[in-house]
CSV table of C-alpha atoms and ligand atoms in Angstrom, one decimal:
chain,number,residue,atom,x,y,z
I,1074,MET,CA,11.6,-42.1,177.7
I,1075,ARG,CA,11.7,-45.3,179.5
I,1076,ILE,CA,10.8,-44.7,183.5
I,1077,ARG,CA,12.6,-47.7,185.3
I,1078,VAL,CA,10.4,-48.9,188.5
I,1079,GLY,CA,11.9,-51.0,190.9
I,1080,HIS,CA,9.2,-52.7,193.3
I,1081,LEU,CA,10.9,-54.0,196.7
I,1082,TYR,CA,9.5,-56.9,198.3
I,1083,PRO,CA,5.8,-57.2,196.5
I,1084,GLU,CA,4.8,-60.3,197.4
I,1085,TYR,CA,5.6,-59.4,200.9
I,1086,LEU,CA,5.0,-55.8,201.4
I,1087,ASN,CA,1.1,-55.6,199.5
I,1088,ILE,CA,-1.9,-55.0,200.8
I,1089,TYR,CA,-3.4,-51.9,200.7
I,1090,ALA,CA,-3.6,-51.6,196.7
I,1091,ASP,CA,0.6,-51.0,195.9
I,1092,ARG,CA,-0.6,-52.6,193.0
I,1093,GLY,CA,-3.2,-50.4,192.2
I,1094,ASN,CA,-1.3,-47.7,192.8
I,1095,ILE,CA,1.9,-49.2,190.4
I,1096,ALA,CA,-1.1,-50.0,188.0
I,1097,VAL,CA,-2.0,-45.9,187.6
I,1098,LEU,CA,1.7,-44.8,187.9
I,1099,THR,CA,1.4,-47.1,184.3
I,1100,ARG,CA,-1.7,-45.9,182.3
I,1101,ARG,CA,-0.9,-42.2,183.7
I,1102,ALA,CA,3.3,-42.4,182.0
I,1103,ALA,CA,2.2,-44.2,179.1
I,1104,LEU,CA,-0.9,-41.9,178.3
I,1105,ARG,CA,2.0,-39.2,177.8
I,1106,GLY,CA,3.5,-41.5,176.0
I,1107,HIS,CA,6.4,-43.4,178.9
I,1108,GLU,CA,7.1,-46.6,179.3
I,1109,LEU,CA,6.9,-47.7,182.9
I,1110,GLU,CA,8.9,-50.8,183.3
I,1111,VAL,CA,8.3,-52.5,186.5
I,1112,ARG,CA,10.9,-54.6,188.2
I,1113,PRO,CA,10.7,-56.6,191.4
I,1114,VAL,CA,13.1,-56.5,193.8
I,1115,SER,CA,13.1,-58.8,196.4
I,1116,ILE,CA,14.8,-60.7,199.6
I,1117,GLY,CA,18.2,-61.4,198.5
I,1118,GLU,CA,18.8,-59.8,195.0
I,1119,SER,CA,20.9,-56.8,195.4
I,1120,LEU,CA,19.3,-53.5,194.5
I,1121,ASP,CA,21.4,-51.3,191.7
I,1122,PRO,CA,20.6,-47.4,192.5
I,1123,THR,CA,22.0,-46.3,189.2
I,1124,ALA,CA,18.6,-48.6,187.5
I,1125,HIS,CA,15.5,-48.0,189.2
I,1126,ASP,CA,14.4,-44.2,188.2
I,1127,LEU,CA,11.6,-44.6,191.0
I,1128,LEU,CA,11.1,-46.9,193.9
I,1129,TYR,CA,8.4,-48.2,195.2
I,1130,ILE,CA,8.1,-50.0,198.7
I,1131,GLY,CA,4.3,-50.7,199.9
I,1132,GLY,CA,2.5,-51.9,203.2
I,1133,GLY,CA,2.4,-55.0,205.2
I,1134,GLN,CA,1.4,-56.5,208.5
I,1135,ASP,CA,4.2,-56.9,211.3
I,1136,ARG,CA,4.4,-59.8,210.6
I,1137,GLU,CA,5.6,-59.2,206.5
I,1138,GLN,CA,7.4,-55.9,207.9
I,1139,GLY,CA,10.1,-58.7,210.4
I,1140,LEU,CA,10.1,-60.8,206.8
I,1141,ILE,CA,11.9,-58.2,205.1
I,1142,ALA,CA,13.2,-55.9,207.5
I,1143,PRO,CA,16.6,-57.2,208.0
I,1144,ASP,CA,16.8,-57.7,203.9
I,1145,LEU,CA,16.1,-54.3,203.4
I,1146,ALA,CA,18.6,-53.3,205.8
I,1147,ALA,CA,21.1,-54.5,204.1
I,1148,LYS,CA,20.1,-52.5,201.3
I,1149,GLY,CA,20.2,-49.4,203.2
I,1150,GLU,CA,23.1,-47.9,202.0
I,1151,ALA,CA,21.7,-48.9,198.2
I,1152,ILE,CA,18.9,-46.9,199.2
I,1153,HIS,CA,20.6,-44.2,200.6
I,1154,SER,CA,23.1,-43.7,197.2
I,1155,ALA,CA,19.6,-44.3,195.3
I,1156,GLN,CA,18.5,-41.5,197.2
I,1157,ASP,CA,21.6,-39.3,197.0
I,1158,ARG,CA,21.7,-39.6,193.3
I,1159,GLY,CA,17.5,-38.2,192.4
I,1160,VAL,CA,16.6,-41.1,192.2
I,1161,ALA,CA,12.5,-40.7,193.5
I,1162,MET,CA,10.9,-42.7,195.7
I,1163,LEU,CA,7.1,-43.9,197.7
I,1164,ALA,CA,7.3,-45.4,200.6
I,1165,VAL,CA,3.7,-46.3,201.8
I,1166,CYS,CA,3.3,-47.6,206.0
I,1167,GLY,CA,5.2,-50.7,206.8
I,1168,GLY,CA,7.8,-49.4,203.8
I,1169,TYR,CA,7.3,-45.7,205.2
I,1170,GLN,CA,7.9,-47.1,208.9
I,1171,LEU,CA,11.5,-48.6,207.8
I,1172,LEU,CA,12.3,-46.1,205.7
I,1173,GLY,CA,13.0,-44.3,209.0
I,1174,ARG,CA,15.4,-45.4,211.4
I,1175,GLY,CA,13.1,-48.8,213.0
I,1176,TYR,CA,9.4,-49.6,214.3
I,1177,ARG,CA,8.5,-51.4,217.4
I,1178,GLY,CA,6.4,-53.4,216.5
I,1179,ARG,CA,3.4,-54.4,218.5
I,1180,ASP,CA,5.7,-57.9,220.7
I,1181,GLY,CA,8.1,-55.7,221.4
I,1182,SER,CA,10.1,-56.5,218.9
I,1183,TRP,CA,13.1,-53.8,217.0
I,1184,MET,CA,13.0,-54.1,213.4
I,1185,SER,CA,16.0,-52.0,212.4
I,1186,GLY,CA,15.0,-49.6,209.1
I,1187,VAL,CA,16.7,-48.2,206.8
I,1188,GLY,CA,17.6,-44.4,208.1
I,1189,LEU,CA,17.0,-42.3,205.5
I,1190,PHE,CA,13.5,-41.2,207.0
I,1191,ALA,CA,14.8,-38.7,210.4
I,1192,HIS,CA,12.0,-40.5,212.1
I,1193,GLU,CA,10.9,-43.5,214.8
I,1194,THR,CA,8.6,-45.3,215.3
I,1195,VAL,CA,6.8,-47.5,217.9
I,1196,ALA,CA,3.3,-50.1,217.8
I,1197,GLY,CA,0.9,-48.2,220.2
I,1198,ASP,CA,-2.1,-50.2,221.7
I,1199,VAL,CA,-4.9,-48.9,219.8
I,1200,ARG,CA,-4.9,-48.8,215.6
I,1201,MET,CA,-5.6,-45.2,214.2
I,1202,ILE,CA,-7.9,-46.4,211.4
I,1203,GLY,CA,-10.3,-43.8,209.2
I,1204,ASP,CA,-10.4,-41.4,206.4
I,1205,VAL,CA,-7.5,-38.9,206.3
I,1206,LEU,CA,-7.6,-35.4,204.0
I,1207,LEU,CA,-3.5,-33.6,204.5
I,1208,GLU,CA,-2.0,-30.4,203.2
I,1209,CYS,CA,0.5,-30.7,201.7
I,1210,GLU,CA,3.2,-27.9,200.5
I,1211,LEU,CA,6.0,-29.9,198.4
I,1212,GLU,CA,6.2,-26.5,196.3
I,1213,PRO,CA,7.3,-23.6,198.3
I,1214,ASP,CA,3.4,-21.7,198.0
I,1215,ARG,CA,2.0,-24.6,196.0
I,1216,LYS,CA,-0.3,-25.9,198.5
I,1217,ARG,CA,-2.6,-28.8,197.2
I,1218,ARG,CA,-4.6,-31.2,199.1
I,1219,LEU,CA,-4.0,-35.7,199.8
I,1220,ALA,CA,-7.1,-38.4,201.0
I,1221,GLY,CA,-6.5,-41.2,201.5
I,1222,PHE,CA,-7.5,-44.0,205.0
I,1223,GLU,CA,-5.2,-44.7,207.0
I,1224,ASN,CA,-4.2,-48.3,209.4
I,1225,HIS,CA,-1.8,-48.5,211.4
I,1226,ALA,CA,-1.1,-49.2,214.9
I,1227,GLY,CA,3.3,-47.9,214.8
I,1228,ARG,CA,3.6,-44.3,215.7
I,1229,THR,CA,5.9,-42.6,213.7
I,1230,VAL,CA,7.8,-39.2,214.8
I,1231,LEU,CA,10.0,-37.4,213.4
I,1232,ASP,CA,13.0,-35.4,214.2
I,1233,ALA,CA,12.9,-31.8,215.3
I,1234,GLY,CA,13.8,-30.3,211.1
I,1235,ALA,CA,12.2,-33.5,209.4
I,1236,GLU,CA,9.2,-32.4,206.8
I,1237,PRO,CA,6.4,-33.6,206.3
I,1238,LEU,CA,5.1,-34.9,203.3
I,1239,GLY,CA,1.3,-33.0,205.1
I,1240,ARG,CA,-0.4,-31.4,207.9
I,1241,VAL,CA,-3.5,-33.1,209.2
I,1242,VAL,CA,-6.1,-31.8,208.1
I,1243,HIS,CA,-9.0,-34.7,208.7
I,1244,GLY,CA,-7.9,-37.6,210.6
I,1245,PHE,CA,-4.5,-38.9,213.0
I,1246,GLY,CA,-1.3,-38.8,210.7
I,1247,ASN,CA,2.3,-40.0,211.8
I,1248,ASP,CA,1.1,-40.4,215.5
I,1249,GLY,CA,-1.9,-38.6,216.3
I,1250,ALA,CA,-0.6,-35.8,218.0
I,1251,SER,CA,2.0,-33.9,215.7
I,1252,GLY,CA,0.2,-33.1,213.5
I,1253,PHE,CA,1.5,-34.6,210.8
I,1254,GLU,CA,1.2,-36.7,208.1
I,1255,GLY,CA,3.7,-39.5,206.7
I,1256,CYS,CA,7.6,-37.7,205.2
I,1257,ARG,CA,9.5,-36.0,202.6
I,1258,LEU,CA,13.3,-35.7,201.8
I,1259,GLY,CA,14.0,-34.2,198.3
I,1260,ARG,CA,12.1,-36.5,195.6
I,1261,THR,CA,11.6,-39.7,198.5
I,1262,ILE,CA,7.6,-39.2,199.8
I,1263,GLY,CA,6.6,-41.7,203.1
I,1264,THR,CA,2.9,-41.9,204.2
I,1265,TYR,CA,0.5,-43.4,206.5
I,1266,LEU,CA,-2.2,-43.0,202.8
I,1267,HIS,CA,-3.0,-45.4,200.7
I,1268,GLY,CA,-6.6,-47.3,200.4
I,1269,PRO,CA,-5.3,-46.8,197.4
I,1270,LEU,CA,-3.2,-43.5,197.7
I,1271,LEU,CA,-2.4,-42.6,193.6
I,1272,PRO,CA,-6.0,-43.8,191.7
I,1273,ARG,CA,-7.5,-41.1,194.2
I,1274,ASN,CA,-4.5,-38.6,194.2
I,1275,PRO,CA,-3.5,-38.0,190.8
I,1276,TRP,CA,-1.5,-35.2,191.3
I,1277,LEU,CA,0.6,-37.1,193.4
I,1278,ALA,CA,1.3,-39.7,190.9
I,1279,ASP,CA,2.4,-37.0,188.2
I,1280,TRP,CA,4.7,-35.4,190.4
I,1281,LEU,CA,6.7,-39.1,191.5
I,1282,LEU,CA,6.6,-39.0,187.3
I,1283,SER,CA,7.5,-35.7,186.7
I,1284,GLN,CA,11.5,-36.6,189.3
I,1285,ALA,CA,11.2,-40.1,188.2
I,1286,LEU,CA,11.5,-38.1,184.9
I,1287,ALA,CA,13.8,-35.7,186.0
I,1288,HIS,CA,16.0,-38.4,187.0
I,1289,ALA,CA,15.6,-41.0,184.2
I,1290,THR,CA,17.1,-37.5,181.9
I,1291,GLY,CA,19.0,-35.7,184.5
I,1292,GLY,CA,16.9,-32.2,183.2
I,1293,GLY,CA,14.8,-30.7,185.7
I,1294,PRO,CA,10.8,-32.5,186.6
I,1295,PRO,CA,9.1,-31.4,183.1
I,1296,GLU,CA,5.0,-30.3,183.1
I,1297,LEU,CA,2.8,-33.5,182.5
I,1298,ASP,CA,0.2,-32.3,179.7
I,1299,PRO,CA,-2.5,-32.6,182.3
I,1300,LEU,CA,-5.0,-35.9,181.8
I,1301,PRO,CA,-9.2,-35.3,182.4
I,1302,ASP,CA,-9.6,-37.3,185.7
I,1303,GLU,CA,-12.9,-35.9,186.4
I,1304,LEU,CA,-13.8,-39.7,188.3
I,1305,GLU,CA,-10.0,-39.3,189.2
I,1306,LEU,CA,-11.4,-36.0,191.2
I,1307,GLU,CA,-15.0,-37.7,192.4
I,1308,ALA,CA,-12.9,-40.6,193.9
I,1309,PHE,CA,-10.8,-37.4,195.7
I,1310,ARG,CA,-13.7,-35.5,196.9
I,1311,VAL,CA,-15.8,-38.3,198.0
I,1312,ALA,CA,-13.1,-39.6,200.2
I,1313,ALA,CA,-12.4,-36.2,201.7
I,1314,GLU,CA,-15.3,-35.5,202.2
I,1315,ARG,CA,-15.4,-38.8,204.1
I,1316,ALA,CA,-12.3,-37.8,205.9
I,1317,ARG,CA,-14.4,-34.3,207.1
I,1318,SER,CA,-17.1,-36.1,208.3
I,1319,ARG,CA,-16.0,-39.2,209.9
I,1320,GLY,CA,-12.7,-38.1,210.5
I,1321,GLY,CA,-10.1,-40.8,211.9
I,1322,ARG,CA,-11.7,-43.1,214.8
I,1323,ARG,CA,-9.7,-45.1,217.0
J,2579,LIG,N1,2.2,-53.4,210.3
J,2579,LIG,C1,2.5,-51.6,210.7
J,2579,LIG,C2,1.5,-50.9,211.8
J,2579,LIG,O1,0.9,-51.5,212.2
J,2579,LIG,C3,1.6,-51.4,209.9
J,2579,LIG,C4,0.9,-51.7,209.2
J,2579,LIG,C5,0.9,-50.7,207.8
J,2579,LIG,O2,1.4,-51.4,206.1
J,2579,LIG,N2,-0.4,-50.4,207.1
J,2579,LIG,O3,2.0,-50.0,212.3
């Protein structure tokens, strides 16, 4: 199959190994005989909600977020429509913040988001930086762990009833207080975890590929053939151990 990926603002939101995340998806798809076709979608370009099986939006500093926020808000309707149609999405950090209702940055300015996630973000005085370990349950009774690195000033507060991506085992998460990290809406995942995210969490890479394939075929998410993943799991173990021994530090 061909899996069509729309990469939003790659030249602005790219500071946390976002290209590495895409490279992991490309490689893991190819090892199963699928071709990932990645198209950049940037400022001034229209977003066709029927043109992609997976949308990716990465992280950036407040300045870059401010540059793309008006354009992203203008693409809001297309993003909602893509989500309704079952397009898979991954939003990391700055992109995650702007898929919510909006983000008040360090200088106090308000950036409107697209309102896909039921959350709002306000920058605090102290950045939340460190290794993170999460426990996720994307499918009932299937608990899996994610390890990553977070570095954000924004405190993201989920509305009551919004589903977090996971519960913080070690680290700060959305706001350093709720115990929640990220947000999940159907096939859309938002998270502060980068550092990079997918190389050391291969199950999440495969989950996204499988959801994207479900969109491409119109069927259910297929089981993907397992891959050896020794190095990936070792990378996970190292990151998880760092989160355990160090945790998030202000
Ligand atoms: N600029 C945002 C913040 O500091 C997002 C940073 C990021 O993408 N890590 O909260």
